[in-house]
Coordinates of C-alpha atoms in Angstrom, one line a residue:
Chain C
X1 CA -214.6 4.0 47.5
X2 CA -216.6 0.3 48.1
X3 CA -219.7 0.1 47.8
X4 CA -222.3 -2.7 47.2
X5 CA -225.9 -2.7 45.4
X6 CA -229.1 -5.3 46.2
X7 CA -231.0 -4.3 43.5
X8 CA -234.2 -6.1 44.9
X9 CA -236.0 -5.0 47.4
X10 CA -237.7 -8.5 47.8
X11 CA -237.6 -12.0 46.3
X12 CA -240.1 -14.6 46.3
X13 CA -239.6 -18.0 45.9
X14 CA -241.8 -21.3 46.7
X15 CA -240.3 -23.4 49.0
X16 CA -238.3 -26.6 47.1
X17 CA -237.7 -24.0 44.8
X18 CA -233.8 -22.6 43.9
X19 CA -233.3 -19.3 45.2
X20 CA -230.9 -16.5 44.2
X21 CA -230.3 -13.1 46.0
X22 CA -228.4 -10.4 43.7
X23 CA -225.3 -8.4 45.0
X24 CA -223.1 -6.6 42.9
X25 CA -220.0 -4.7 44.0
X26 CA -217.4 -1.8 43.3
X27 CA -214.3 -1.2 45.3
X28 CA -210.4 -0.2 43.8
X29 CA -208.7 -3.2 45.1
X30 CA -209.4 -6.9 45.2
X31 CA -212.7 -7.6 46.9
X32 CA -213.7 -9.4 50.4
X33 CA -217.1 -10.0 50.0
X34 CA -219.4 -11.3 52.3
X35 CA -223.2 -12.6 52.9
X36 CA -225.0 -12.1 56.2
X37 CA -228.9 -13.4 57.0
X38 CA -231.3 -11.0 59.7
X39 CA -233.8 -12.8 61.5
X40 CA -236.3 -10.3 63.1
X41 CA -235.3 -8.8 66.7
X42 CA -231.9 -10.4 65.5
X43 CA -228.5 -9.2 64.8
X44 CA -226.4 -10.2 61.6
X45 CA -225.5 -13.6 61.3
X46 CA -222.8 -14.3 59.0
X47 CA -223.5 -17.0 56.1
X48 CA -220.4 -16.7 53.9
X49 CA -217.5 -15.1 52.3
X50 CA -214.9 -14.7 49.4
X51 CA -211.3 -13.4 49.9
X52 CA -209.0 -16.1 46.9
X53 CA -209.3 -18.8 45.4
X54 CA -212.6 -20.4 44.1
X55 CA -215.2 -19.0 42.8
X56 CA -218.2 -20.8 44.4
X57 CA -218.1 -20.3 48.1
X58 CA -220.1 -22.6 50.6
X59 CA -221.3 -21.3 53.3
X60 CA -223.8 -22.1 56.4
X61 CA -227.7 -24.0 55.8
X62 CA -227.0 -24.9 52.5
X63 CA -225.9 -21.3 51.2
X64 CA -223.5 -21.0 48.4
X65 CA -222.4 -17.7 46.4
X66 CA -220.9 -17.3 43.3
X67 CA -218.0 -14.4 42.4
X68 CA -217.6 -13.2 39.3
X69 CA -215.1 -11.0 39.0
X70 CA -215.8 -9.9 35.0
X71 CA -219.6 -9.2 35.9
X72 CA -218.9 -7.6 39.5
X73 CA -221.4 -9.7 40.9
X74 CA -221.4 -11.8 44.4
X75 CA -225.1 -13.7 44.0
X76 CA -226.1 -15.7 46.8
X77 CA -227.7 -18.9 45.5
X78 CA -229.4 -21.7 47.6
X79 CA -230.5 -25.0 45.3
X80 CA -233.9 -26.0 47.3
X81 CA -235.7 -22.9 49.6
X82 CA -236.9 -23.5 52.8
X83 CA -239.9 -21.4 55.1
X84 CA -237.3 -21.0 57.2
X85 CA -234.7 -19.1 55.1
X86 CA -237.0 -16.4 54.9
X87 CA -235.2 -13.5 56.5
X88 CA -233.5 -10.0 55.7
X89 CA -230.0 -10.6 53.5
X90 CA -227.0 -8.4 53.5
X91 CA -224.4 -8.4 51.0
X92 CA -221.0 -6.7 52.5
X93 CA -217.9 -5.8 51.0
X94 CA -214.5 -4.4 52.1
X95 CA -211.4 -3.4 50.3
X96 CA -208.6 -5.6 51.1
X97 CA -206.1 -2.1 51.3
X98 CA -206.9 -0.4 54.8
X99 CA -209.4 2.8 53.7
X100 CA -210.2 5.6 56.0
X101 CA -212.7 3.9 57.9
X102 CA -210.1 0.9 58.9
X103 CA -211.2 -2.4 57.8
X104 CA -215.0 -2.0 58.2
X105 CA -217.4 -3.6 56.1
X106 CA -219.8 -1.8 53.1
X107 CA -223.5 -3.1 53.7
X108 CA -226.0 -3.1 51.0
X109 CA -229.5 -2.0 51.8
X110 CA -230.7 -5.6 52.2
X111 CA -233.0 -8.2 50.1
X112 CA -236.2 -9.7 51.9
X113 CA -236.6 -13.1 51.1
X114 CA -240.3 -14.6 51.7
X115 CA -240.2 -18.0 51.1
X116 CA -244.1 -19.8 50.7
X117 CA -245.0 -23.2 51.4
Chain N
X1 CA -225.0 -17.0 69.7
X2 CA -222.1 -15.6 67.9
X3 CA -220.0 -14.5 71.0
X4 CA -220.9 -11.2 71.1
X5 CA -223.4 -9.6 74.0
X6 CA -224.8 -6.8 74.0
X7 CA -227.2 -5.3 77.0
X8 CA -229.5 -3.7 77.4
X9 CA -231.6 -5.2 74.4
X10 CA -234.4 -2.8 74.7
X11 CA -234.2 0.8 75.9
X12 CA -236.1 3.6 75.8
X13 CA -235.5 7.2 76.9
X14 CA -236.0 10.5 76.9
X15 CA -234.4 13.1 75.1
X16 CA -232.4 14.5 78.1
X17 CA -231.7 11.4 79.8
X18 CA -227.9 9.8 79.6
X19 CA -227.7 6.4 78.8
X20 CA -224.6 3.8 77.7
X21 CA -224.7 0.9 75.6
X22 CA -222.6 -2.0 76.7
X23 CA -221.2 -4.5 74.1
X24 CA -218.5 -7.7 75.1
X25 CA -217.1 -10.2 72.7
X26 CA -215.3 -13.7 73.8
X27 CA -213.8 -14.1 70.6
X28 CA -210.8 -12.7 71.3
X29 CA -210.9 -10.4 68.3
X30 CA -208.6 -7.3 68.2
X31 CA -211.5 -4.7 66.3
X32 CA -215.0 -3.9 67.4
X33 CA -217.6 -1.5 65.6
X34 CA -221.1 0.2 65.9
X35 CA -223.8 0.5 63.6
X36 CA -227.0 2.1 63.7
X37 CA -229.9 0.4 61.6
X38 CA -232.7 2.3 60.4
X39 CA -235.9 0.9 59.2
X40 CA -235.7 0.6 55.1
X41 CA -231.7 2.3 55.4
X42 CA -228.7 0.8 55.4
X43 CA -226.5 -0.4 58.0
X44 CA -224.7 3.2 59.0
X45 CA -221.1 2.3 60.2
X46 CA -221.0 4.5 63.3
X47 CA -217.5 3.8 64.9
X48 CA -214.7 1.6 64.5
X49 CA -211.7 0.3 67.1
X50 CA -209.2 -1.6 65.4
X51 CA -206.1 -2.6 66.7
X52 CA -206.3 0.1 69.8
X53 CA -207.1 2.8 67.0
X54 CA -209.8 4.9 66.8
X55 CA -211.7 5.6 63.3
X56 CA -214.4 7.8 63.4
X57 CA -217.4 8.6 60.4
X58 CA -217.4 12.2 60.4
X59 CA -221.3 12.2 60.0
X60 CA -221.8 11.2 63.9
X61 CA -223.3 13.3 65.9
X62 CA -221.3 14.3 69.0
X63 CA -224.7 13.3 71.4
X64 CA -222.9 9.6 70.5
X65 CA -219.5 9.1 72.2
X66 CA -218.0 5.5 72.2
X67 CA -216.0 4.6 74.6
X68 CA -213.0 0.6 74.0
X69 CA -211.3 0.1 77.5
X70 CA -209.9 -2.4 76.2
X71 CA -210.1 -5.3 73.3
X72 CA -213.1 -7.1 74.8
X73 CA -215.3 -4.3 75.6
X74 CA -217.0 -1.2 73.9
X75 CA -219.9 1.3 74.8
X76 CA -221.7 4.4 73.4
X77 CA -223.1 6.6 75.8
X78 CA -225.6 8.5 74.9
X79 CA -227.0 11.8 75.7
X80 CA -229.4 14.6 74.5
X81 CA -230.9 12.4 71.9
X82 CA -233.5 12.7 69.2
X83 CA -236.1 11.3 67.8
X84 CA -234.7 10.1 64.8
X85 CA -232.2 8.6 66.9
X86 CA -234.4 5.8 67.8
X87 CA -232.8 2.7 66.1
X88 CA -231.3 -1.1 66.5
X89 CA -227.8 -0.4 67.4
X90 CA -225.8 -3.0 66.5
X91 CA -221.9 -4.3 68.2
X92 CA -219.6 -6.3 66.0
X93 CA -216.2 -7.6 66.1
X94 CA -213.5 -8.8 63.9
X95 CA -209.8 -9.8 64.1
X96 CA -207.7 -8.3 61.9
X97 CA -204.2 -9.5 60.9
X98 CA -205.8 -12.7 59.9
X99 CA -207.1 -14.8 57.0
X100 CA -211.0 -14.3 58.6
X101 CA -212.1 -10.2 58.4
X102 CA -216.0 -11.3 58.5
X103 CA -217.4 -9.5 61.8
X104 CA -219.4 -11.4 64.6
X105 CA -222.6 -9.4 65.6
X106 CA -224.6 -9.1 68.8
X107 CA -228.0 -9.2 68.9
X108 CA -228.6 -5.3 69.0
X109 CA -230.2 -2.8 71.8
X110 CA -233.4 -1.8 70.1
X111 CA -233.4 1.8 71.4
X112 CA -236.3 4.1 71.5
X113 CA -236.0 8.1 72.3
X114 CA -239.4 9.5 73.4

């Protein structure tokens, strides 16, 4: 089984300010892991992901995560928050061997980010 | 836009109407899904069609009955729905085979059932 946890409901971070969004993740195989952003009336826009190689992965608006494979963990981090980042976050995660639901993606339950001027 | 539509955006019906959700993707991605988004829940993977096969969650209701014609296109039809049906149903696609895997979501059909 895959599965991923948000363990915060919400973060709250001035604006200027470094952010960081928690995800961490349990699957058998090697993990793809993935970060998506929901604006409201939106659908899921896809920010960034991990499938080899290095550990920091950059991804869209500044966005940049961080795999560690010893602490399970896939933490979204951006160095300087904006108003505008504030949104819904979703960390995702598949196996990399085909399960019984195909290829399809594990969502966490989301992190609201509020950022404040 | 990510280069997947979905119409309509907003719906609302009763609980004996029949209705169908349409979803397209120009991506040219060979797997497309449905989920169902709940207020403070998380994203329920409903169905998924990848590579022309069918993979179903066994916790779906038979009221929801998707429908892949073919790699660009994908529908739910609906019927005899609930309350607690009332959701943002979302469309996304993939391609499998390939170095990407992240999915490409529409914009959702915010669907009410009065």
């Amino acid at each position: 089984a895959q599965s991923v946890a948000q363990p915060e409901d919400q973060v709250n971070v001035a604006e200027g300010n470094p952010l960081t969004v928690k995800c961490t993740y349990s699957v058998s195989g090697n993990p793809y892991l993935f970060w998506y952003v929901q604006y409201p009336n939106r659908g899921l826009q896809f920010l960034l992901k991990y499938i080899t190689g290095d550990n920091l992965v950059k991804g869209s608006y500044g966005f940049e995560a961080e795999f560690n494979k010893s602490q399970t963990s896939f933490h979204l981090k951006k160095p300087s928050a904006l108003v505008s980042d504030s949104a819904l976050y979703f960390c995702a995660v598949r196996d990399n061997q085909r399960s019984n639901s195909g290829y399809a993606l594990n969502f966490g339950k989301g992190t609201s980010l509020l950022v404040t001027p | 836009e990510t280069g997947v539509t979905q119409t309509p955006r907003h719906l609302v019906m009763g609980m004996t109407n029949k209705k169908s959700l349409k979803c397209e993707q120009h991506l040219g991605h060979n797997a497309m899904y449905w989920y169902k988004q709940s207020a403070k829940k998380p994203l329920e993977l409903m169905f998924v069609y990848s590579l022309e096969e069918r993979v179903e969650n066994n916790s779906v209701p038979s009221r929801f009955s998707p429908e892949c014609p073919n790699s660009s296109h994908l529908f739910l039809h609906l019927h005899t729905l609930q309350p607690e049906d009332s959701a943002l149903y979302l469309c996304a696609s993939s391609q499998e085979r390939g170095m990407t895997y992240e999915q490409y979501f529409g914009p959702g059909t915010r669907l009410t059932v009065t």
